[in-house]
Short mmCIF file of N, CA and C in Angstrom, two decimals:
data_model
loop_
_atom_site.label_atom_id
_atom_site.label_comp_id
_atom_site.label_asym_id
_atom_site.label_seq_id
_atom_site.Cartn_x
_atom_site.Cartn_y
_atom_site.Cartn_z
N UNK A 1 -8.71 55.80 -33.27
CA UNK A 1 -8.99 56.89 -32.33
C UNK A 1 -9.69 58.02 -33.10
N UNK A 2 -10.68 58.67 -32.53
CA UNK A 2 -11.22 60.08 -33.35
C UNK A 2 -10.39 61.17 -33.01
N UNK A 3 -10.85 61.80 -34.53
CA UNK A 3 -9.92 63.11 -34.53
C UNK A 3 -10.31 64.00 -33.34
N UNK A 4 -11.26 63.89 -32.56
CA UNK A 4 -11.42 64.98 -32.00
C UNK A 4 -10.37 64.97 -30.23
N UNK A 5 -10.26 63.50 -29.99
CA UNK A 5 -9.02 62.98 -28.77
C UNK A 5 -8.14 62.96 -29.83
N UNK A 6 -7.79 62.80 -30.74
CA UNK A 6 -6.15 62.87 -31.69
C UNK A 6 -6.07 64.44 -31.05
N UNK A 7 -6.88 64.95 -31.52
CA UNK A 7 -6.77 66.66 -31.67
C UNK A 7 -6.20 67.16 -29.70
N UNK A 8 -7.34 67.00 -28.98
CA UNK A 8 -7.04 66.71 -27.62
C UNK A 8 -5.78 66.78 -27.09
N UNK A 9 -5.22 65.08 -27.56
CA UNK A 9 -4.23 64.31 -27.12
C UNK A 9 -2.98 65.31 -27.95
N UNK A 10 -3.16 66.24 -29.34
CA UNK A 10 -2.08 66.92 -29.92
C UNK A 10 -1.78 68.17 -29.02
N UNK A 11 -2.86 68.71 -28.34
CA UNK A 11 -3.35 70.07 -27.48
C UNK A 11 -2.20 69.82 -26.68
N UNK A 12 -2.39 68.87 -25.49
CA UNK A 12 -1.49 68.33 -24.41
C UNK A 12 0.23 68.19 -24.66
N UNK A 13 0.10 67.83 -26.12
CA UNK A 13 1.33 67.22 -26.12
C UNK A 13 2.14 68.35 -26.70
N UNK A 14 1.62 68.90 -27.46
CA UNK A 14 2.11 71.00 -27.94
C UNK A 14 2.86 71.40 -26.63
N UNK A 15 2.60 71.35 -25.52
CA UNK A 15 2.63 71.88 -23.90
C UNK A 15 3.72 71.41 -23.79
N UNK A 16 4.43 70.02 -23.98
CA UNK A 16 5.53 69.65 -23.91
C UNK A 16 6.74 69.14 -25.11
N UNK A 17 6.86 70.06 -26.08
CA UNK A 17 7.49 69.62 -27.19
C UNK A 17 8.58 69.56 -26.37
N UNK A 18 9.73 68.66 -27.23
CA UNK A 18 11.11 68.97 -26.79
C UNK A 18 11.79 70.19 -26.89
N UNK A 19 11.51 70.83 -27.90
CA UNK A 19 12.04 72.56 -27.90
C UNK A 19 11.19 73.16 -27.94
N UNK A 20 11.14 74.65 -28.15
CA UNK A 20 10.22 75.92 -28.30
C UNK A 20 10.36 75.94 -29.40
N UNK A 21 8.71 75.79 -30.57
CA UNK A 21 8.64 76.18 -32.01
C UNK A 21 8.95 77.61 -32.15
N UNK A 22 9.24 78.34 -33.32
CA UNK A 22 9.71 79.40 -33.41
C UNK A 22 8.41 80.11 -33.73
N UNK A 23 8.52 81.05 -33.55
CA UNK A 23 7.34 82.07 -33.92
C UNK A 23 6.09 82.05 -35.04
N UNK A 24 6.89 81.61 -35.95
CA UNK A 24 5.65 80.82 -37.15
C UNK A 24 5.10 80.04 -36.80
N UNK A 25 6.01 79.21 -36.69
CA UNK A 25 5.09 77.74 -35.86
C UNK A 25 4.12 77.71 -34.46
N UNK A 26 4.29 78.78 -33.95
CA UNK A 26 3.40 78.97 -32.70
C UNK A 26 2.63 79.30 -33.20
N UNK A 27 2.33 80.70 -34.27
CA UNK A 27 1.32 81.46 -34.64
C UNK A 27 0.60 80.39 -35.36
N UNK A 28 1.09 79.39 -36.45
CA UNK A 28 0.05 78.09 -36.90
C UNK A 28 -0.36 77.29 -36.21
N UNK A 29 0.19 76.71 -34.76
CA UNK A 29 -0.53 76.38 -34.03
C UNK A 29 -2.17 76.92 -33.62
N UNK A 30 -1.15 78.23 -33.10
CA UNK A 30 -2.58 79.22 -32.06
C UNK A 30 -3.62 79.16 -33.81
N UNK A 31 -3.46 79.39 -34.76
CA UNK A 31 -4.31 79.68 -35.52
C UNK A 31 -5.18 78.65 -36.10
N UNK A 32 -4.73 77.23 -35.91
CA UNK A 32 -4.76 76.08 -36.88
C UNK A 32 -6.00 75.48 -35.17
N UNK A 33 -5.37 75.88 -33.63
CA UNK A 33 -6.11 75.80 -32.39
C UNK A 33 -7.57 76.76 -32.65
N UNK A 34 -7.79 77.59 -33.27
CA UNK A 34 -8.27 78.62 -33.21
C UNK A 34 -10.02 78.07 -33.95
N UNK A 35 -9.17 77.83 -35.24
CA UNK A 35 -10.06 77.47 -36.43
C UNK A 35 -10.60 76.52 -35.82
N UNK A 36 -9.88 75.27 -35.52
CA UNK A 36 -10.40 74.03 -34.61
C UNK A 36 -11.55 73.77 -34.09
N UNK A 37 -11.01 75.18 -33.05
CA UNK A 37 -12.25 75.34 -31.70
C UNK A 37 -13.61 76.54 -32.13
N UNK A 38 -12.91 77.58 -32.55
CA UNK A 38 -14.23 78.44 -32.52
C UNK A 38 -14.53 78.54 -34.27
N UNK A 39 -13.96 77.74 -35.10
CA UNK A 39 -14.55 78.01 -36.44
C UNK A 39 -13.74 79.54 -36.90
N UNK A 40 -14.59 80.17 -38.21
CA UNK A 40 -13.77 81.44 -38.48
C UNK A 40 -13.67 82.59 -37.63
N UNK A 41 -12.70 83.28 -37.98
CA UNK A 41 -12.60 84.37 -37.19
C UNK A 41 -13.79 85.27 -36.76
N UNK A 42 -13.94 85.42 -35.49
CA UNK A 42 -15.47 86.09 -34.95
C UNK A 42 -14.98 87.38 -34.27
N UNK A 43 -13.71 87.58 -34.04
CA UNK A 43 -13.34 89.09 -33.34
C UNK A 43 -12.91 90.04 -34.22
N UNK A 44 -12.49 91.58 -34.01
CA UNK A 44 -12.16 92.27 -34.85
C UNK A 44 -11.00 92.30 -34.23
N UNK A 45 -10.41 93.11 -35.46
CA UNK A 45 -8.85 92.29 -35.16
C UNK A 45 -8.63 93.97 -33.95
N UNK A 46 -7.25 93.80 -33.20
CA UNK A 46 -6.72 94.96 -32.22
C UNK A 46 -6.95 96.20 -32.44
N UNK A 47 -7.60 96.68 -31.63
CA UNK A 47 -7.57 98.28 -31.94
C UNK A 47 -5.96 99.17 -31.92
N UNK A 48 -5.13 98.31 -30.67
CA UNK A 48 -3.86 99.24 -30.62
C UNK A 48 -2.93 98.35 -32.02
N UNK A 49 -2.68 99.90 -32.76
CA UNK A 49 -1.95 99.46 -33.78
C UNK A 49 -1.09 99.00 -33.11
N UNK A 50 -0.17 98.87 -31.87
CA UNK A 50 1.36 98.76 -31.67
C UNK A 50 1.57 97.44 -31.27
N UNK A 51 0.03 96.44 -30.73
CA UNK A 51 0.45 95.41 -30.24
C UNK A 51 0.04 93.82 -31.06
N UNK A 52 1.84 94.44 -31.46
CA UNK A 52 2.25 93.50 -32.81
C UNK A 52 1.68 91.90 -32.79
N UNK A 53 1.78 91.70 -31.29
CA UNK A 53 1.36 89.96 -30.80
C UNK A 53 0.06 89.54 -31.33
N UNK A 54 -0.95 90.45 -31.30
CA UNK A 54 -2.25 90.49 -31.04
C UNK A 54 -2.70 90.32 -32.25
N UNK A 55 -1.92 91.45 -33.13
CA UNK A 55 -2.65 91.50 -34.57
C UNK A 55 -1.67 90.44 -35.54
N UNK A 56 -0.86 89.78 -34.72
CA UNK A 56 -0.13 88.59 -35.63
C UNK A 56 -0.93 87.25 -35.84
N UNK A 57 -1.40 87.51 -33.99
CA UNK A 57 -2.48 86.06 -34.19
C UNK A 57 -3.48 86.48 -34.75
N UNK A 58 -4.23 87.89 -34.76
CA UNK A 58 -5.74 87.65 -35.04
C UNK A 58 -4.99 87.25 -36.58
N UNK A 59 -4.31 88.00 -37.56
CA UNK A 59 -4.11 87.56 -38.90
C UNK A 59 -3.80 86.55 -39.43
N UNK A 60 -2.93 85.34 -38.37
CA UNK A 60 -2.95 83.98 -38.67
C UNK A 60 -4.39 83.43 -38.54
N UNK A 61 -5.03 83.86 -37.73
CA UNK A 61 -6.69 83.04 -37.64
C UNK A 61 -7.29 83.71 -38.62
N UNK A 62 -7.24 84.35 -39.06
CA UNK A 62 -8.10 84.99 -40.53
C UNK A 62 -7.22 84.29 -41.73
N UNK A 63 -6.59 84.27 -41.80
CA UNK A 63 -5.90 83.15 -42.80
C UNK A 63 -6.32 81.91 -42.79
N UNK A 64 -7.02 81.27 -41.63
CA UNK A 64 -7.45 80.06 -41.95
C UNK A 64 -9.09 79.86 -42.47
N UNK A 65 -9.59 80.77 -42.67
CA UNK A 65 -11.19 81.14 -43.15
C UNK A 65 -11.07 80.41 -44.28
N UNK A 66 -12.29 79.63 -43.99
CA UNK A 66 -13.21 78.75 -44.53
C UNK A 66 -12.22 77.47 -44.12
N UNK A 67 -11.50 77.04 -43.50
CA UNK A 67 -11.12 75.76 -43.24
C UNK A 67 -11.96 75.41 -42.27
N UNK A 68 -12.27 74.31 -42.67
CA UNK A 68 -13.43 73.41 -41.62
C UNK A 68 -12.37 72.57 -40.44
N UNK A 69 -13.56 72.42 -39.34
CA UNK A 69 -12.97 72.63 -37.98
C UNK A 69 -12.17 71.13 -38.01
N UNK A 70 -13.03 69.87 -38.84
CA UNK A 70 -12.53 69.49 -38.96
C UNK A 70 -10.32 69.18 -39.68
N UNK A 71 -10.72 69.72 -40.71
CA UNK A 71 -9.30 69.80 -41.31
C UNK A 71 -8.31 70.79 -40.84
N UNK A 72 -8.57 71.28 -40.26
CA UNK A 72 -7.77 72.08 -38.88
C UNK A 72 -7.46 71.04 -37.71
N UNK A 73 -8.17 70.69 -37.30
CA UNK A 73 -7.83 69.48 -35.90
C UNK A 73 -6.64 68.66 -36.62
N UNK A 74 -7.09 67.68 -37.96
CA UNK A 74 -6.42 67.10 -38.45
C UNK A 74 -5.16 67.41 -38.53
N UNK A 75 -4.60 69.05 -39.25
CA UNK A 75 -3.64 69.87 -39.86
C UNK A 75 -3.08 69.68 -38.19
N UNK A 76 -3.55 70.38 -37.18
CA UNK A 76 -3.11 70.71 -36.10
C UNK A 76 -2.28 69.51 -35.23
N UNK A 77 -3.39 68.17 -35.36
CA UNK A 77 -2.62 66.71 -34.87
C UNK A 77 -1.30 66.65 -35.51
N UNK A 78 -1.12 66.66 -37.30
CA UNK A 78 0.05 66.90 -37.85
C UNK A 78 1.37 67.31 -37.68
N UNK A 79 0.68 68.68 -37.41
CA UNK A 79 2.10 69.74 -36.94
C UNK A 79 2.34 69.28 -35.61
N UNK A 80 1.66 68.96 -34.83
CA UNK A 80 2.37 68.17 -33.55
C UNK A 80 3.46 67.44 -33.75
N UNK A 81 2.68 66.17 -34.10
CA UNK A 81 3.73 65.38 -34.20
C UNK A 81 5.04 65.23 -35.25
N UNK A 82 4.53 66.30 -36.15
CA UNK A 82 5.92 66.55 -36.79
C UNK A 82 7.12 67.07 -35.72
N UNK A 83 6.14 68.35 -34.92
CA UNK A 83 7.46 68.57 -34.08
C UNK A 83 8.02 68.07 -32.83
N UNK A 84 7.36 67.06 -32.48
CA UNK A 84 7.62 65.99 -31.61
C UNK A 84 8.67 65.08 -32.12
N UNK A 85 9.04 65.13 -33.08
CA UNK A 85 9.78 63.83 -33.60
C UNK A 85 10.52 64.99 -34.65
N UNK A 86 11.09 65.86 -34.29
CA UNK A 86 11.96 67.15 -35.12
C UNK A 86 13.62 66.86 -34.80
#
């Protein structure tokens, strides 16, 4: 199968883990989703200092700079199914 339906087929299946990943693990998702799809970070990060959500993800997606979109999909299929089978 290509990584890019692995990747897909990991998208879908994130939606229904058996539990809720904890907060790290969401933010490497959304970030590891991020890199995936749009490559490096292209926004500036939140103007409101206070909204902690916002500037957690933009800083997990700037953490993944220079990972190619490929090895992100890959990383991302990974962490799926690690936590599918947790």
């Amino acid at each position: 199968m290509e990584l890019e339906q692995q990747f897909e087929q990991a998208v879908a299946a994130s939606k229904t883990l058996p539990e809720k990943p904890s907060n790290e693990i969401l933010l490497q998702l959304y970030a590891l989703y991020k890199q995936a799809v749009a490559g490096d970070v292209n926004t500036a990060p939140p103007d409101n200092p206070f909204d902690f959500v916002a500037r957690a993800k933009h800083d997990a997606w700037t953490g993944m700079k220079g990972k190619s979109k490929a090895a992100a999909m890959q990383e991302y299929v990974e962490l799926v199914q690690r936590l599918q089978h947790a």
